[in-house]
Tab-separated table of C-alpha atoms in Angstrom:
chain	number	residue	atom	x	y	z
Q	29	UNK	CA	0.000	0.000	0.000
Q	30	UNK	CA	1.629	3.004	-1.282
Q	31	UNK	CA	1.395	5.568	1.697
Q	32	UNK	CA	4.416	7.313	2.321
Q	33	UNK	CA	6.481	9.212	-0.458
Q	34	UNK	CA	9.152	11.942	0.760
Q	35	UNK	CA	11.761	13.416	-0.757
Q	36	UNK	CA	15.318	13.766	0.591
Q	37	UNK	CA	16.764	17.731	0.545
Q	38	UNK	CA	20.294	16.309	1.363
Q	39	UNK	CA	21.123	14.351	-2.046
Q	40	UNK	CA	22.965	16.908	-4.373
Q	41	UNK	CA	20.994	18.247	-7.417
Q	42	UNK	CA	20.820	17.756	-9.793
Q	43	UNK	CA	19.772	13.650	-8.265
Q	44	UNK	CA	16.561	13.443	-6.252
Q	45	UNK	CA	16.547	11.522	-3.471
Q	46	UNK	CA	13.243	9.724	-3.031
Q	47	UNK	CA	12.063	7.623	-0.468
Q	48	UNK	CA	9.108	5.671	-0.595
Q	49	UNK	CA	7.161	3.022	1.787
Q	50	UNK	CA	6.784	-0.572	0.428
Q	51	UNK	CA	5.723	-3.786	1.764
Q	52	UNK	CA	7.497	-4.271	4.946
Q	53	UNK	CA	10.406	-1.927	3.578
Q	54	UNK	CA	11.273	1.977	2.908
Q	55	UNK	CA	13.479	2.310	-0.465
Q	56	UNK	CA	15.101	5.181	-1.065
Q	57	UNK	CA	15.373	5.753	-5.021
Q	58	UNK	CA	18.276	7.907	-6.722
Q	59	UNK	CA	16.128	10.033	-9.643
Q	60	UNK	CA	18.158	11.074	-12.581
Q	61	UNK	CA	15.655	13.692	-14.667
Q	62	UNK	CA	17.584	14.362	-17.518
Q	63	UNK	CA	18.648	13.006	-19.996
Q	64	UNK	CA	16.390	10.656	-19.481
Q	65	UNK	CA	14.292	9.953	-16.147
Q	66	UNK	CA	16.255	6.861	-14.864
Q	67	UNK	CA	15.496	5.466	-10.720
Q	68	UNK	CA	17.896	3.326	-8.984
Q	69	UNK	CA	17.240	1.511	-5.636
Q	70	UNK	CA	20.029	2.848	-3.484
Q	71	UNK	CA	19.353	2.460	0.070
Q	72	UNK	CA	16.685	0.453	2.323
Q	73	UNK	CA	15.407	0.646	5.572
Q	74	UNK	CA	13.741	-2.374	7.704
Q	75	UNK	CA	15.485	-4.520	4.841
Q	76	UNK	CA	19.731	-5.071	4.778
Q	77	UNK	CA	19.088	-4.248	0.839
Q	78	UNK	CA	16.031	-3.080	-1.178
Q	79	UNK	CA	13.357	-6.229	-2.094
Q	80	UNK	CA	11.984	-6.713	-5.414
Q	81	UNK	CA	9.297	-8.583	-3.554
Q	82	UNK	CA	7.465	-9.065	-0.409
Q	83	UNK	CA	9.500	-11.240	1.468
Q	84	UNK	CA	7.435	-10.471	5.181
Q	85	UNK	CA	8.397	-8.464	8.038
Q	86	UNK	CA	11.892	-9.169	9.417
Q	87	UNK	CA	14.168	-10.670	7.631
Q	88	UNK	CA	16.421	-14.250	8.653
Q	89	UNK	CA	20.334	-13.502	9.347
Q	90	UNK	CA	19.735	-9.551	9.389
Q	91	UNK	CA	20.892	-7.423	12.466
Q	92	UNK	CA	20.520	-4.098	13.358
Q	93	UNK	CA	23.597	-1.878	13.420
Q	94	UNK	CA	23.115	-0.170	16.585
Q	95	UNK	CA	21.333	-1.073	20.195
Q	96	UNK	CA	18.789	-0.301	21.058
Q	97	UNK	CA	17.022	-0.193	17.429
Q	98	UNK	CA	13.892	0.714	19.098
Q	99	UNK	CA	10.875	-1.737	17.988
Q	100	UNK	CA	7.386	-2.045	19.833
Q	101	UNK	CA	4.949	-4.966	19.319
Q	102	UNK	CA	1.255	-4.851	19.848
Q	103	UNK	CA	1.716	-5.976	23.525
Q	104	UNK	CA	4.099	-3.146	24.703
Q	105	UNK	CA	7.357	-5.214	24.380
Q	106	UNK	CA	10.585	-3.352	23.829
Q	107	UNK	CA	12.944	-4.896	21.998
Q	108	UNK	CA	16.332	-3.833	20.553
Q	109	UNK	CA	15.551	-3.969	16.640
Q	110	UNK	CA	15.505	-2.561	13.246
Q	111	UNK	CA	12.029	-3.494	11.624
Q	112	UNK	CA	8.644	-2.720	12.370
Q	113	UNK	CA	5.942	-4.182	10.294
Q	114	UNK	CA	3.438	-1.048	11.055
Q	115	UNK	CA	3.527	0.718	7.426
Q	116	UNK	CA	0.159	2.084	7.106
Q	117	UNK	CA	1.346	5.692	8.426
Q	118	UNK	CA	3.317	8.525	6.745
Q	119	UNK	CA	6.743	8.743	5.811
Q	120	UNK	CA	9.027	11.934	6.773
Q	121	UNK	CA	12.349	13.554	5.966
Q	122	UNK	CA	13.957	16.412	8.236
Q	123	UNK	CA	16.361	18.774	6.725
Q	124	UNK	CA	19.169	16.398	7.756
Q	125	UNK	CA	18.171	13.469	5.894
Q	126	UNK	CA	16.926	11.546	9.014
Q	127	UNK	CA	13.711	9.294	8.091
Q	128	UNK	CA	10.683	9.464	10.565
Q	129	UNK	CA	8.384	6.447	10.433
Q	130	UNK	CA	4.362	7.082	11.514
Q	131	UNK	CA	2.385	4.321	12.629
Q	132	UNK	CA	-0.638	3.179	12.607
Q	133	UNK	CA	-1.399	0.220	14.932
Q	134	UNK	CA	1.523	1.336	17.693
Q	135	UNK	CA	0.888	4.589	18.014
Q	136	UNK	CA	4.486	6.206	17.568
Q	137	UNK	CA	7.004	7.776	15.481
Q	138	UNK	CA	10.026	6.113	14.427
Q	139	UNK	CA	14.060	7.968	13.754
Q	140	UNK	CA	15.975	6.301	11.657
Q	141	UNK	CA	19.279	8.754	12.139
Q	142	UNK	CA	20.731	10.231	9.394
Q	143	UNK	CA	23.479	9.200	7.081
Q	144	UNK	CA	21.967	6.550	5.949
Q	145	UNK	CA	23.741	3.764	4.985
Q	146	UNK	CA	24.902	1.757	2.094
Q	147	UNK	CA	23.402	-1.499	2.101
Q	148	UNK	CA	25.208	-3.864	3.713
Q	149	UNK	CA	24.635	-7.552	3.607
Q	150	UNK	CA	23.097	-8.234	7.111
Q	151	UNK	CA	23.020	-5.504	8.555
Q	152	UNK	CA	20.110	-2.929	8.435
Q	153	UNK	CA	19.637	0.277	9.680
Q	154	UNK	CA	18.331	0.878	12.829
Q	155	UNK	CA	16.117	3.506	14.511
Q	156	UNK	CA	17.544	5.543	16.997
Q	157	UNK	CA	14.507	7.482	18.705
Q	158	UNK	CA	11.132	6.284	19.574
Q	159	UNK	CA	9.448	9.865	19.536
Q	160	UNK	CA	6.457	9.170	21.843
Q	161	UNK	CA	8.279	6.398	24.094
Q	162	UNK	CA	6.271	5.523	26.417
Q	163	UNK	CA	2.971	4.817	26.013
Q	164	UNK	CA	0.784	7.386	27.934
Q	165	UNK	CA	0.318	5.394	31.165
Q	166	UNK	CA	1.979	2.440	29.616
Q	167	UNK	CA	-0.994	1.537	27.434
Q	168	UNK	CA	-1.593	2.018	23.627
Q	169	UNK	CA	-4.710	3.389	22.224
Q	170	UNK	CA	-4.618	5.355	25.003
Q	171	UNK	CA	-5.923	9.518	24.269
Q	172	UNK	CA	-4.247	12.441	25.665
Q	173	UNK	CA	-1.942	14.972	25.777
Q	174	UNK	CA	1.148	11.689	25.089
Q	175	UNK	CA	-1.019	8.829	23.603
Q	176	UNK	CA	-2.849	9.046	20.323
Q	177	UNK	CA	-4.861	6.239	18.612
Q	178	UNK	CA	-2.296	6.339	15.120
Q	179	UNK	CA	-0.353	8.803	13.189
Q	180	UNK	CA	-1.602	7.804	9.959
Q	181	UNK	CA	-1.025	11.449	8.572
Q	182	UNK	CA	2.476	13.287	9.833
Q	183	UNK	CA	3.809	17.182	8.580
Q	184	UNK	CA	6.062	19.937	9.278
Q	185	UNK	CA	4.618	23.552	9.083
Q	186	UNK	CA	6.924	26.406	9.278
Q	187	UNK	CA	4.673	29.942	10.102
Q	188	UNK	CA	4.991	33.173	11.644
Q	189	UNK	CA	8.442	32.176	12.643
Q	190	UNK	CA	7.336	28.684	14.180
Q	191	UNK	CA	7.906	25.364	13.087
Q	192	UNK	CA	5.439	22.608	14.244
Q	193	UNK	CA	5.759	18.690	13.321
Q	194	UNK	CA	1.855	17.832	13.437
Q	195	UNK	CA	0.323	14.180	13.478
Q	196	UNK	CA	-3.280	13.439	12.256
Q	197	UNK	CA	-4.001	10.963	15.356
Q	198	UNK	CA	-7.735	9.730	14.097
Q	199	UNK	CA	-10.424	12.538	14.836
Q	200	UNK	CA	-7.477	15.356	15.704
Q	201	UNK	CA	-4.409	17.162	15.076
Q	202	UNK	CA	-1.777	16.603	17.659
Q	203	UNK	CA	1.213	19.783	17.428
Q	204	UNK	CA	4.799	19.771	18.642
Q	205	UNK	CA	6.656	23.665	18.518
Q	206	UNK	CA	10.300	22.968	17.611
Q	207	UNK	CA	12.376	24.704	20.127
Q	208	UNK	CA	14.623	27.134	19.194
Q	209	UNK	CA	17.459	24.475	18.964
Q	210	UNK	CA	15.728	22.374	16.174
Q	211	UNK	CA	14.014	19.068	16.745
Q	212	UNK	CA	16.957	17.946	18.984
Q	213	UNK	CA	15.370	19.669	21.891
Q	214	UNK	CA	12.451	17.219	21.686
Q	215	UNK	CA	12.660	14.630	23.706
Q	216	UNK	CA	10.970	11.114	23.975
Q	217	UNK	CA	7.451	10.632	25.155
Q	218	UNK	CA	7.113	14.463	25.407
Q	219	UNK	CA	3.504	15.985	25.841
Q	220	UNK	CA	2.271	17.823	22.579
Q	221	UNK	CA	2.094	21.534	22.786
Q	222	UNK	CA	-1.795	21.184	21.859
Q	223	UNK	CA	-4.010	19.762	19.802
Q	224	UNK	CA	-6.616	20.841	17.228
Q	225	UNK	CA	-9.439	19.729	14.647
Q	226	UNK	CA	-11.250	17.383	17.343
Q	227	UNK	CA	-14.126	15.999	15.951
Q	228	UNK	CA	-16.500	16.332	19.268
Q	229	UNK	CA	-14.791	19.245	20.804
Q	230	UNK	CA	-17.351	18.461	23.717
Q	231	UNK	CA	-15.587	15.235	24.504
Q	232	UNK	CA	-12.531	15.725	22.969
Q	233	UNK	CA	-10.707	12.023	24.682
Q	234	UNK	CA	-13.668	9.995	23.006
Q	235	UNK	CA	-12.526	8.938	19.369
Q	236	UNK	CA	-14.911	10.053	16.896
Q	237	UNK	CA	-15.511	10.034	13.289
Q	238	UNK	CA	-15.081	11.584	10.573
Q	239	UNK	CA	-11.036	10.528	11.400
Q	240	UNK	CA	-8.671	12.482	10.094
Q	241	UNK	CA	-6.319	10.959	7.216
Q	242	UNK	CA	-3.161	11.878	5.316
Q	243	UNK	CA	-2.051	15.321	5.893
Q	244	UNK	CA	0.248	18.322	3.753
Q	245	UNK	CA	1.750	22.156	3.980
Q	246	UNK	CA	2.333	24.378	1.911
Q	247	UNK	CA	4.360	27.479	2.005
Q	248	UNK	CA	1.558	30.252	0.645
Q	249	UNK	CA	3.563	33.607	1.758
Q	250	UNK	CA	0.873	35.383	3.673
Q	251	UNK	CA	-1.021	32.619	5.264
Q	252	UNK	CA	0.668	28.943	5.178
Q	253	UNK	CA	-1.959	26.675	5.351
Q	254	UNK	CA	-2.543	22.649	6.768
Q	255	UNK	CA	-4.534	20.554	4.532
Q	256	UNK	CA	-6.091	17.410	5.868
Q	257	UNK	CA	-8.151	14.766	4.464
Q	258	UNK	CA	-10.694	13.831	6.432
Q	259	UNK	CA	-12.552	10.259	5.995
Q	260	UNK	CA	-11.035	10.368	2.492
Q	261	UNK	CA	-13.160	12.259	0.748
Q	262	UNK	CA	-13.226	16.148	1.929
Q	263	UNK	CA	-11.181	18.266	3.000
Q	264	UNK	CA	-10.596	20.674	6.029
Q	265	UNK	CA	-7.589	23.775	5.593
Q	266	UNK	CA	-6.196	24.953	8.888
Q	267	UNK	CA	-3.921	28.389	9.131
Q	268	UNK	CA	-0.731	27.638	10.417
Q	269	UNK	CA	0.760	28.164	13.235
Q	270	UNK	CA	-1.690	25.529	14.782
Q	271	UNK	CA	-3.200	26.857	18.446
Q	272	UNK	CA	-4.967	24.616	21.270
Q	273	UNK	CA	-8.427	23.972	19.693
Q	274	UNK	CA	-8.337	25.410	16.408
Q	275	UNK	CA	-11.004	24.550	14.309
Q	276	UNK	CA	-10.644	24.504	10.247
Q	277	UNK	CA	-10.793	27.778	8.340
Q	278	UNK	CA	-12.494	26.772	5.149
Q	279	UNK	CA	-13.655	23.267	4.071
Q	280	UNK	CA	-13.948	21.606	0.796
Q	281	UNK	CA	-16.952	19.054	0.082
Q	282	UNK	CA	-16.892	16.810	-3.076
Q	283	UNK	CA	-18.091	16.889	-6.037
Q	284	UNK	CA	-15.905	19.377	-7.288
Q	285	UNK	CA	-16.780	21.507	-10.703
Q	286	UNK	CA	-15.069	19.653	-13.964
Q	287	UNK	CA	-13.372	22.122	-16.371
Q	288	UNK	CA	-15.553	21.971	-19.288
Q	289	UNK	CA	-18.335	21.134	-17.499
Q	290	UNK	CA	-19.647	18.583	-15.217
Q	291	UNK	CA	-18.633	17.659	-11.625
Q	292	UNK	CA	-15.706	15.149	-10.391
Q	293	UNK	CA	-16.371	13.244	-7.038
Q	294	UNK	CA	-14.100	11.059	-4.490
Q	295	UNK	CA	-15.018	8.684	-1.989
Q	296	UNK	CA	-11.347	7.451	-0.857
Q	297	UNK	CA	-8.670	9.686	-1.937
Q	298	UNK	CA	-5.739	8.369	-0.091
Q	299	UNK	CA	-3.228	11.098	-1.037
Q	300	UNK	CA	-2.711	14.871	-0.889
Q	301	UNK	CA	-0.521	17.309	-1.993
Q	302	UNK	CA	-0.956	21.359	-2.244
Q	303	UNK	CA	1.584	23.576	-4.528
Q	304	UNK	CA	3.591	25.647	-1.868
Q	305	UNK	CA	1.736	28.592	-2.998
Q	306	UNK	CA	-1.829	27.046	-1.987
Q	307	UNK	CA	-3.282	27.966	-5.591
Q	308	UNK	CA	-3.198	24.253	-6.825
Q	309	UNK	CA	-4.487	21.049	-4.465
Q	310	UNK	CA	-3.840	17.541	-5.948
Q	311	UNK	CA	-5.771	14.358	-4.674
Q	312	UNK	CA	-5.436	10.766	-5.370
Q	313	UNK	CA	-8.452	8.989	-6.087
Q	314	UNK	CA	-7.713	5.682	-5.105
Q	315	UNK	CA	-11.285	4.353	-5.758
Q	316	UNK	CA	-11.154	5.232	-9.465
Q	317	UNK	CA	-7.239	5.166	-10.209
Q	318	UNK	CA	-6.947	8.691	-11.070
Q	319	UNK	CA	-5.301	11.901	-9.890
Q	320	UNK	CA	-7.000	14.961	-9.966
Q	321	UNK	CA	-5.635	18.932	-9.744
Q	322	UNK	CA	-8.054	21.753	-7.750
Q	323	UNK	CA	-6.855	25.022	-8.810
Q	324	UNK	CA	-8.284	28.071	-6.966
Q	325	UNK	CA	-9.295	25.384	-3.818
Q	326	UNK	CA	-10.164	28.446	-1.422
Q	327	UNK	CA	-12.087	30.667	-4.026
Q	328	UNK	CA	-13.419	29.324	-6.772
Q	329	UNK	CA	-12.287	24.851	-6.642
Q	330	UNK	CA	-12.552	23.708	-10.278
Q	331	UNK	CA	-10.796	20.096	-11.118
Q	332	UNK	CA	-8.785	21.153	-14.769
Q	333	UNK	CA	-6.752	18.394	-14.752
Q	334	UNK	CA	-7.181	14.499	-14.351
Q	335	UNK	CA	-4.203	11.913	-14.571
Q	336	UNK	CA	-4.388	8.343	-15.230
Q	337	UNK	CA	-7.770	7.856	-17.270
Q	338	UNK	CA	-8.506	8.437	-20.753
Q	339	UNK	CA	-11.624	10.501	-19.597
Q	340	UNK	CA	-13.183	11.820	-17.065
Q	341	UNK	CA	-15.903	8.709	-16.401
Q	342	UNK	CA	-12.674	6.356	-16.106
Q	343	UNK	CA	-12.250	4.744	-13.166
Q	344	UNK	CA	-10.643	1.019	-13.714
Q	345	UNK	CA	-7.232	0.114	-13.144
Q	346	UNK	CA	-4.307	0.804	-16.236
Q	347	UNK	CA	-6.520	1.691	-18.918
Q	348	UNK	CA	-7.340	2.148	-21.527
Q	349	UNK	CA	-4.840	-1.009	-22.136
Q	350	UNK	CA	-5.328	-2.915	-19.253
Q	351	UNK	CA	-1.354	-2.855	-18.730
Q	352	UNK	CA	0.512	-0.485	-16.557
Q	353	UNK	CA	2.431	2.492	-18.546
Q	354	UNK	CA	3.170	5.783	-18.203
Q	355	UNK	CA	-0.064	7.266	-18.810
Q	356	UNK	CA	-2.395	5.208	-16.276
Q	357	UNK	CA	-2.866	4.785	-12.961
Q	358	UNK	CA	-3.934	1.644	-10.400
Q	359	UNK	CA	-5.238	2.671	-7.147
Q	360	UNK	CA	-2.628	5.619	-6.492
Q	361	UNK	CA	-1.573	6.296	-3.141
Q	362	UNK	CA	0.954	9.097	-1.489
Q	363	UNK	CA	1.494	12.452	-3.350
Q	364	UNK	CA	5.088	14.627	-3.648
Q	365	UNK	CA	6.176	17.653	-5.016
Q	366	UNK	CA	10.203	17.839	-5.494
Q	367	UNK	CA	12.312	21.066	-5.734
Q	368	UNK	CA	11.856	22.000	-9.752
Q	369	UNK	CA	7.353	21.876	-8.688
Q	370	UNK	CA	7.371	17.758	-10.607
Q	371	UNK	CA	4.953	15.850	-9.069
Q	372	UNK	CA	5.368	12.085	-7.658
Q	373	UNK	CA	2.854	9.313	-7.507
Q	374	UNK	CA	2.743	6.394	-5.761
Q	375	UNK	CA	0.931	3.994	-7.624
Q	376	UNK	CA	0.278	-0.239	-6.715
Q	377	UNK	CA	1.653	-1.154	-10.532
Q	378	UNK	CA	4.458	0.674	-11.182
Q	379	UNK	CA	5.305	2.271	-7.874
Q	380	UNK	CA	6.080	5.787	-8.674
């Protein structure tokens, strides 16, 4: 399930680093755009080399290259490892190159430090940080200011001076201020600086729908903005900096006007990206293998451009062939914008 797709601002242009969450594995690609777009498989985490296939979580006669590798299984067991089999989250790059890892089912947020290695054969790379280690009173699934029910959506909004990493934790937005210092002044199992978004702002501990899902910034000059997708299929914008019990400034209900004429709807879109200037809001329509643009979201939303179908009606997977290419799309995932504004899908044929 193609979730998590992040680029990496410490490989020298003109390469892009890309790294992108797999089946029980995080690969980070080396993209070559010119003169001719070539990817190579250059690094792995949760794997001692990148896997062609599934080969299951863990791998026999692998080892982790530091202790503790911090791993968590459903029951609250610490162990000293390097893989984690909870992929369903989001997928995160700081300005140093390390890799953050959200999760669904265990409720935290995995480091894996920067440099990254070369793969090595038996040895993989292994986290050094569990980010919201321990449990809020030792329990998972358990809501408050510590525990959240999964990070299925994780960001980093920069506004007004402040920088905030925020996790989508099911029916709210969880906020951490970055200290002065940079994230090294956060420290494990620390309480979030608020929260915002709830659901049933009455009983804000009591998880609610519609959840939250993947989240995105962008980096609109005046007023940076956080996008979120909630129950994967509308939308709710939030002005960053995040305070304690925002709600969302404007929200965007499917179906959306069709350029041309006609309307475009979604009923699980399981990525998002906006532009950084906020003018242009891309969604992956999972449901019908497409992905759509929203240009003028705020003012005036109008879908004028639709990837992988031959028309607007499409909605099956790899058509009009029936064989993955260039031009079509099968159940896309994640959305990415690099440096020179190209835009990355993640896609169950052909990956990205």
């Amino acid at each position: 399930r193609p979730v998590g797709l992040e680029f990496d601002p410490t490989v020298p242009p003109p390469a892009v680093g890309l790294w992108v969450t797999d089946s029980n594995q995080i690969i980070q690609f080396q993209v070559s755009l010119s003169p001719a777009i070539t990817a190579t498989a250059a690094k792995s985490l949760l794997k001692d080399s990148p896997q062609a296939m599934n080969t299951g979580c863990g791998e026999g006669g692998v080892s982790g290259d530091r202790a503790p590798g911090y791993f968590t299984d459903n029951y609250g067991n610490t162990t000293a490892n390097w893989a984690t089999c909870d992929l369903q989250g989001s997928l995160g790059v700081d300005s140093s190159g390390n890799v953050y890892l959200g999760g669904k089912n265990l409720q935290d947020v995995w480091r894996f430090p920067a440099p990254i290695p070369t793969p090595q054969a038996g040895i993989a790379h292994s986290a050094d940080i569990r980010v919201f280690n321990p449990a809020q009173l030792g329990l998972f699934n358990t809501r408050g200011t510590k525990g959240m029910y999964y990070a299925i959506g994780l960001a980093v909004g920069v506004a007004g001076g402040t920088t905030q990493v925020v996790a989508a934790d099911r029916d709210r937005l969880m906020y951490w201020n970055i200290p002065p210092g940079g994230p090294a002044g956060l420290s494990n199992g620390q309480a979030a600086d608020g929260t915002a978004g709830y659901s049933n702002p009455v009983y804000p501990l009591e998880q609610a729908h519609p959840e939250l899902w993947r989240i995105c910034t962008d980096r609109a000059p005046i007023q940076p903005r956080l996008w979120a997708l909630r129950e994967g299929y509308y939308i709710q914008v939030f002005n960053l900096p995040l305070n304690n019990a925002d709600t969302a400034a404007f929200t965007l209900y499917p179906p959306f006007p069709l350029l041309g004429g006609g309307t475009v709807n979604v009923t699980h879109a399981e990525g998002i990206a906006a532009d950084p200037t906020g003018n242009f809001l891309w969604l992956s329509d999972q449901t019908n293998s497409r992905v759509f643009r929203i240009r003028n979201p705020l003012t005036n939303p109008l879908v004028d451009i639709i990837l992988g179908q031959p028309s607007a009606g499409g909605s099956s997977c790899n058509q009009p062939s029936g064989t993955p290419g260039a031009a079509n799309l099968c159940q896309p995932g994640a959305l990415a914008f690099d440096d020179h504004g190209n835009l990355y899908v993640s896609d169950h044929s052909l990956e990205v």
